Tab-separated table of C-alpha atoms and ligand atoms in Angstrom:
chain	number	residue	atom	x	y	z
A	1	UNK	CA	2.178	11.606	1.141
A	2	UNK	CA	1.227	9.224	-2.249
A	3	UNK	CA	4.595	10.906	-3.849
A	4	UNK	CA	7.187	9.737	-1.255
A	5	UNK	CA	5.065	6.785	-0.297
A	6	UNK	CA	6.168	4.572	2.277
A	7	UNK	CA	7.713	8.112	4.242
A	8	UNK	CA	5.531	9.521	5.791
A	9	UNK	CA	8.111	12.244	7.491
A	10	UNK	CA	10.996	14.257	7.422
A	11	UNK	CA	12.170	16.226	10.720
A	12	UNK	CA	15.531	17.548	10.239
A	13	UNK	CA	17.193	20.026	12.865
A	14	UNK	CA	20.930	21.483	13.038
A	15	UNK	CA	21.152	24.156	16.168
A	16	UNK	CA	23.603	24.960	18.207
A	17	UNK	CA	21.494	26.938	21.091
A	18	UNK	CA	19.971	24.793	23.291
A	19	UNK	CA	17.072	26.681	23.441
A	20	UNK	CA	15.581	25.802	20.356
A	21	UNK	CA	15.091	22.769	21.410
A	22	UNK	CA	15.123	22.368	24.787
A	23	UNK	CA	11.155	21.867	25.134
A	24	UNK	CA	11.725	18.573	23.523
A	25	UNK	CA	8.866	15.911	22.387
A	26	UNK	CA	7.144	15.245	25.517
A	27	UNK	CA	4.666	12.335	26.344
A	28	UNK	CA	2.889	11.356	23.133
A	29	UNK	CA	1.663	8.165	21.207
A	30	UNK	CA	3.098	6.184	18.280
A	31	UNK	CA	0.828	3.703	16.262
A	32	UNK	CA	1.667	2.121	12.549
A	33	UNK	CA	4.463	3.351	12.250
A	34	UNK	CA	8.500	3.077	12.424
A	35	UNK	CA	10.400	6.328	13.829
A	36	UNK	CA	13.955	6.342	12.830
A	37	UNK	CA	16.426	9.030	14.711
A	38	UNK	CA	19.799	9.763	13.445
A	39	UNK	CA	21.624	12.014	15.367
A	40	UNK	CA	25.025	13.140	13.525
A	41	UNK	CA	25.743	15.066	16.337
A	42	UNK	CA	23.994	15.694	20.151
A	43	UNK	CA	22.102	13.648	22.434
A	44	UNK	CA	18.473	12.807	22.893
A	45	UNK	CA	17.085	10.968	26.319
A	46	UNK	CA	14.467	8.344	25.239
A	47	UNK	CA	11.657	7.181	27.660
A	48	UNK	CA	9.126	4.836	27.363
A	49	UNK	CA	5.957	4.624	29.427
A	50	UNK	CA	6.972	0.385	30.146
A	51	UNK	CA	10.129	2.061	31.629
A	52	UNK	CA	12.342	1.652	28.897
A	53	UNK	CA	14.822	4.305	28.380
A	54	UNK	CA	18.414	5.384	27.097
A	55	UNK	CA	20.171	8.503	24.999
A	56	UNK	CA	20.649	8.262	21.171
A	57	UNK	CA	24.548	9.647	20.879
A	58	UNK	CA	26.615	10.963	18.389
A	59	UNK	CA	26.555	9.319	15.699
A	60	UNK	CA	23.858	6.191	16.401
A	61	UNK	CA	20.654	5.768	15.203
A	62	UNK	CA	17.286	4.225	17.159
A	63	UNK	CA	15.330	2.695	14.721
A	64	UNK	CA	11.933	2.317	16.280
A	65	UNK	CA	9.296	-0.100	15.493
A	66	UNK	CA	5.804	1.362	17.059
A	67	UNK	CA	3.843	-1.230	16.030
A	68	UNK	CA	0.345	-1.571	18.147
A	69	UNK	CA	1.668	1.450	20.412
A	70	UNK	CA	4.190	3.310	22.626
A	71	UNK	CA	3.755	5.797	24.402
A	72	UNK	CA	7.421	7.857	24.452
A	73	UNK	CA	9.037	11.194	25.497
A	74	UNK	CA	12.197	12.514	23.628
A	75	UNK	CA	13.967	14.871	25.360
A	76	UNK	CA	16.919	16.780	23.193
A	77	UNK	CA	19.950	17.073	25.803
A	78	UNK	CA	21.958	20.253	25.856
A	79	UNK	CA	24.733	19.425	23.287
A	80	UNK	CA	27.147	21.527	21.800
A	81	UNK	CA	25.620	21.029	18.308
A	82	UNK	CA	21.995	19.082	18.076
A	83	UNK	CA	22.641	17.699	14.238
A	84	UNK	CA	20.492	15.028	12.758
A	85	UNK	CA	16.799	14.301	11.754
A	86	UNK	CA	13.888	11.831	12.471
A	87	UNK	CA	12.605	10.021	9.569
A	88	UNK	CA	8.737	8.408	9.542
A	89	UNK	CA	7.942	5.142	7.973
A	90	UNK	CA	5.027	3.586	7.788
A	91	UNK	CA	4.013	0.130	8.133
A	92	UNK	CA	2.269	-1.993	5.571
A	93	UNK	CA	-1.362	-3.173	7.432
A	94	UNK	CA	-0.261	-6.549	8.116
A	95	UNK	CA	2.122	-5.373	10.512
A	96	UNK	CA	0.394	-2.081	11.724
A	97	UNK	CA	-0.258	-3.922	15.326
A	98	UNK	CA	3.136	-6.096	15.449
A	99	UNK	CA	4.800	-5.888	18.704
A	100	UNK	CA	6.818	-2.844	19.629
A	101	UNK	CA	10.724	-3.239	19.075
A	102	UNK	CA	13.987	-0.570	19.563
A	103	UNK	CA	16.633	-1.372	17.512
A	104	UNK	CA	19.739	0.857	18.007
A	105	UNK	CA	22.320	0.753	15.740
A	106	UNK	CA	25.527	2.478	17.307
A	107	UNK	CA	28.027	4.625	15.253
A	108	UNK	CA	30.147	0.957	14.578
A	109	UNK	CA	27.095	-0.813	12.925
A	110	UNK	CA	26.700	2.169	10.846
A	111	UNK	CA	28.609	0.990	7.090
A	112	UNK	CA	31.436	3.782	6.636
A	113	UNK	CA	32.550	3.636	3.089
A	114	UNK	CA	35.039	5.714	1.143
A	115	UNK	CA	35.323	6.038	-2.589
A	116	UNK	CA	36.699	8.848	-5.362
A	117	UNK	CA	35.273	12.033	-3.230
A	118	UNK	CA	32.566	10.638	-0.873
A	119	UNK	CA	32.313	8.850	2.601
A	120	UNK	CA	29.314	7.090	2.339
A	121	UNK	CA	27.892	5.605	5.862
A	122	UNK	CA	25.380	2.882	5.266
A	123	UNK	CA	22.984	3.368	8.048
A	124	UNK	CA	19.942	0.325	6.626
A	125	UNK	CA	19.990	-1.384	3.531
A	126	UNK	CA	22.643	-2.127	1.084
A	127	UNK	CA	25.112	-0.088	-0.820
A	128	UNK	CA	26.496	-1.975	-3.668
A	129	UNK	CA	28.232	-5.003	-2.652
A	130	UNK	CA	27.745	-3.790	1.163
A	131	UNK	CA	24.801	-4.604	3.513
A	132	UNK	CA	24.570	-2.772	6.471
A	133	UNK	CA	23.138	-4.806	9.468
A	134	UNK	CA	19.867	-2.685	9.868
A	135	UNK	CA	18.053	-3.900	6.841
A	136	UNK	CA	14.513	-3.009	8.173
A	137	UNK	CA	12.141	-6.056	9.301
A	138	UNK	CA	9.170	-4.221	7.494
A	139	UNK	CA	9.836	-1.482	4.739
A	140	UNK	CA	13.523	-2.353	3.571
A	141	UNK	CA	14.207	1.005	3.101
A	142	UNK	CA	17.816	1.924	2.197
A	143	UNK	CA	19.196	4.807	4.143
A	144	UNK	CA	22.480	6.274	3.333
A	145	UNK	CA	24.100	9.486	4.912
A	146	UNK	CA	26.456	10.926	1.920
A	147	UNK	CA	29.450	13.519	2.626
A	148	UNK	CA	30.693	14.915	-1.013
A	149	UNK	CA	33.858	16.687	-1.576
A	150	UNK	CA	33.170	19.735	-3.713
A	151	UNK	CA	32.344	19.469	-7.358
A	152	UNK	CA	32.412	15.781	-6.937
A	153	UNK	CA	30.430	13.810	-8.844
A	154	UNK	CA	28.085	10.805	-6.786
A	155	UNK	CA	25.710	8.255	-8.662
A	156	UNK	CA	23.924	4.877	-8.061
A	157	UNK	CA	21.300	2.617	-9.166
A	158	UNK	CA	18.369	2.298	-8.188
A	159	UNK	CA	15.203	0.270	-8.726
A	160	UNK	CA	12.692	1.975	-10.847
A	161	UNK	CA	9.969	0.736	-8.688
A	162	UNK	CA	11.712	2.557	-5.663
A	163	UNK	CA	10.511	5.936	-4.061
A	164	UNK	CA	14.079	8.096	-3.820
A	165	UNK	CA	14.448	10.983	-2.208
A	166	UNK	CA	17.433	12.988	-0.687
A	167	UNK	CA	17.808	15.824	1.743
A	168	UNK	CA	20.887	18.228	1.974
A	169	UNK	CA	22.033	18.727	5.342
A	170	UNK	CA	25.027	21.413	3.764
A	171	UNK	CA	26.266	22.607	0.994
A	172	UNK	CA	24.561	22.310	-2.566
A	173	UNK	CA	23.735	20.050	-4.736
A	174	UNK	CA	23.148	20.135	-8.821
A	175	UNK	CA	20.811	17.765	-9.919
A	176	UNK	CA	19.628	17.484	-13.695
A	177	UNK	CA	20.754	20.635	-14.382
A	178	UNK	CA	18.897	22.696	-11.235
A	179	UNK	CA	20.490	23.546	-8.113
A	180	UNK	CA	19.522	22.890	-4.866
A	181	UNK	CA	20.742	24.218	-1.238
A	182	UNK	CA	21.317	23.257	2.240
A	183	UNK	CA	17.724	22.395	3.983
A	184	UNK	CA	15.957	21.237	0.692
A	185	UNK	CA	14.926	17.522	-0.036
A	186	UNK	CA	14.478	16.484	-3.934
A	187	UNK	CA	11.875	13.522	-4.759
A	188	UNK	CA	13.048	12.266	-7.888
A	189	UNK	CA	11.162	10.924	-10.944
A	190	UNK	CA	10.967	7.350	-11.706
A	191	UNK	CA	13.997	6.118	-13.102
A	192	UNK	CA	16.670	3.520	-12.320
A	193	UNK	CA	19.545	5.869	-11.226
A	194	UNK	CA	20.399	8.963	-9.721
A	195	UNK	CA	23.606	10.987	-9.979
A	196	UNK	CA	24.444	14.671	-8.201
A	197	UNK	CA	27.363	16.380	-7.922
A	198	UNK	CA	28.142	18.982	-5.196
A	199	UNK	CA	28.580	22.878	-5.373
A	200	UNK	CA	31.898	24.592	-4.655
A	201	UNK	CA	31.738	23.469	-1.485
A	202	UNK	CA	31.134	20.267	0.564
A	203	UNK	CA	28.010	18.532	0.441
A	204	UNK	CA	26.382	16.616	2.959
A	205	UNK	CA	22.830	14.770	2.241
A	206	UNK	CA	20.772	12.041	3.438
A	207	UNK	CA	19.596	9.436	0.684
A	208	UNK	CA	16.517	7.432	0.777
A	209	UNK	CA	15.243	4.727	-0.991
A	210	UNK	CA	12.122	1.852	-0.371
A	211	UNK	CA	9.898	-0.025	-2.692
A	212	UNK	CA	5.908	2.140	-2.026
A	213	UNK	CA	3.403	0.413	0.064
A	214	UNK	CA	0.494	1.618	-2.221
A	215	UNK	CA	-2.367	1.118	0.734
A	216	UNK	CA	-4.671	4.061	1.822
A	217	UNK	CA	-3.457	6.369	4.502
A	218	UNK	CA	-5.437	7.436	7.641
A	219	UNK	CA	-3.114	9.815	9.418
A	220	UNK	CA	-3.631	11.640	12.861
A	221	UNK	CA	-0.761	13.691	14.837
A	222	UNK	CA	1.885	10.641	15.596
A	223	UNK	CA	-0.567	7.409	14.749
A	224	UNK	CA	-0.727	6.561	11.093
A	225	UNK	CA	-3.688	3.691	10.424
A	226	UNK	CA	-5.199	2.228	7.142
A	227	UNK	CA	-8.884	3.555	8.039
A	228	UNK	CA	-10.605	6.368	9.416
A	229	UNK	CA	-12.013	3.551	12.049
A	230	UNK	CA	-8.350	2.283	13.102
A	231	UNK	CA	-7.560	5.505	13.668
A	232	UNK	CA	-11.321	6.405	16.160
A	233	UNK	CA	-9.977	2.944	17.788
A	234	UNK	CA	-6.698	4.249	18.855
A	235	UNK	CA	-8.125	7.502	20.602
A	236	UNK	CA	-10.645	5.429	22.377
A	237	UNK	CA	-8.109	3.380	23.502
A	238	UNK	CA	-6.174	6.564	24.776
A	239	UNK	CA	-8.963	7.886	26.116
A	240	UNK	CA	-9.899	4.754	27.980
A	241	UNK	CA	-5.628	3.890	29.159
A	242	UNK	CA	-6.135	0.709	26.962
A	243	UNK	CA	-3.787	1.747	24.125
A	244	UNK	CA	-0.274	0.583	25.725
A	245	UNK	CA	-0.467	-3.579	25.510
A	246	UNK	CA	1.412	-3.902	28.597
A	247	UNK	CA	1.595	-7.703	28.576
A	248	UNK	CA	3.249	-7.238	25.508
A	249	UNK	CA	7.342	-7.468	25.690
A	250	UNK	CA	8.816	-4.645	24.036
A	251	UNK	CA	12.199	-6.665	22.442
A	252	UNK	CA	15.752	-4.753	22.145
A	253	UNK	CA	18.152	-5.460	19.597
A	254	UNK	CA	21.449	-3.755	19.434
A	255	UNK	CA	23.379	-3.364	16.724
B	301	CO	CO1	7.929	10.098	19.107
């Protein structure tokens, strides 16, 4: 948790039998935090207890701010490949109880840039000279979805201060001399670059990047708080049907 610091989570899935994941994420809170799907391939129903609702698609990404609460289902639709991940972020204190907020960012607001052996898509953040319009409102975390031809060679800078970390959706990477396969993530060491090149075969890996939030951690199933006492607070308020704000206007920004 202190090492990849502000992530708090990784879920990556890749199936292509709907019954792995047909029981879904049903009802459950979200406090503190920011829940960011990407969904390379499949389809995932979203619903909201305010009503809200919609599919994440091939290719998009919801970015969702939790804020002071929501209370969500996500349903994985029958698809003929489910292919993508949900990535945790957590929010610095100031903005653990800011309003809730959906931004989707469809497959066109997603950066698609080619260069000598990669197609890199740009999904928040900046990539060289590019910004992508998702730059996060909170942690401006960089998020970058890399395909790599094989035995091509991929680097960039990065601020030293920055947590980094990739995961390899296929193929292999090398890294500093050590190899690493499909369904592996690699934190890296401080340092202001990183550079991999894949195995004999195509690679494909998710890059992350965001400046630590360095504040203490009280953590509970889906509601990450600062203190042990945030985190009593929120049950109550579960317990009690006080935890959804409902006068509170959930905004919507598409990108
Ligand atoms: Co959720």
């Amino acid at each position: 948790m202190k090492d990849f610091d502000p992530f708090l989570m990784l879920d990556a899935f890749d199936s292509r039998n709907p019954g792995d994941y047909a029981a879904g994420f049903p009802w459950h809170p979200h406090r503190g935090i920011e829940t960011v799907t990407y969904l390379i391939a499949g389809n995932i129903e979203h619903k909201d207890s305010l009503g809200n609702t919609g599919n994440i698609r091939d290719g998009s990404c919801q970015w969702m701010t939790a804020g002071c609460g929501i209370l969500h289902q996500e349903m994985p639709l029958p698809s003929p490949r489910m292919f993508g991940t949900q990535l945790w972020i957590n929010l610095p204190r100031e903005h653990k109880m800011t309003a809730p907020a959906y931004n989707d960012i469809s497959p066109e607001a997603i950066v698609k840039v080619r260069e000598n052996g990669a197609v890199v898509h740009v999904i928040s953040g900046h990539y060289k000279e590019l910004q992508a319009p998702m730059q996060g409102h909170f942690v401006k975390a960089v998020y970058l979805d890399v395909e790599l031809e094989p035995e091509k060679e991929w680097s960039l800078a990065s601020p030293s201060d920055h947590t980094v970390f990739l995961y390899i959706l296929q193929g292999s990477l090398r890294i500093g001399g050590n190899t690493y396969a499909a369904k592996r993530a690699v934190l890296f060491t401080p340092g202001d670059s990183v550079s991999v090149t894949a195995g004999k075969d195509a690679a494909r890996f998710l890059y992350f990047s965001a400046k630590p939030l360095h504040e203490p951690v009280a953590w509970s199933g889906s509601i990450v708080m600062n203190t042990r006492e945030e985190l009593k607070q929120a049950f109550s308020e579960l317990d009690k049907g006080t935890f959804i704000q409902e006068g509170r206007k959930i905004s919507e920004i598409h990108l």
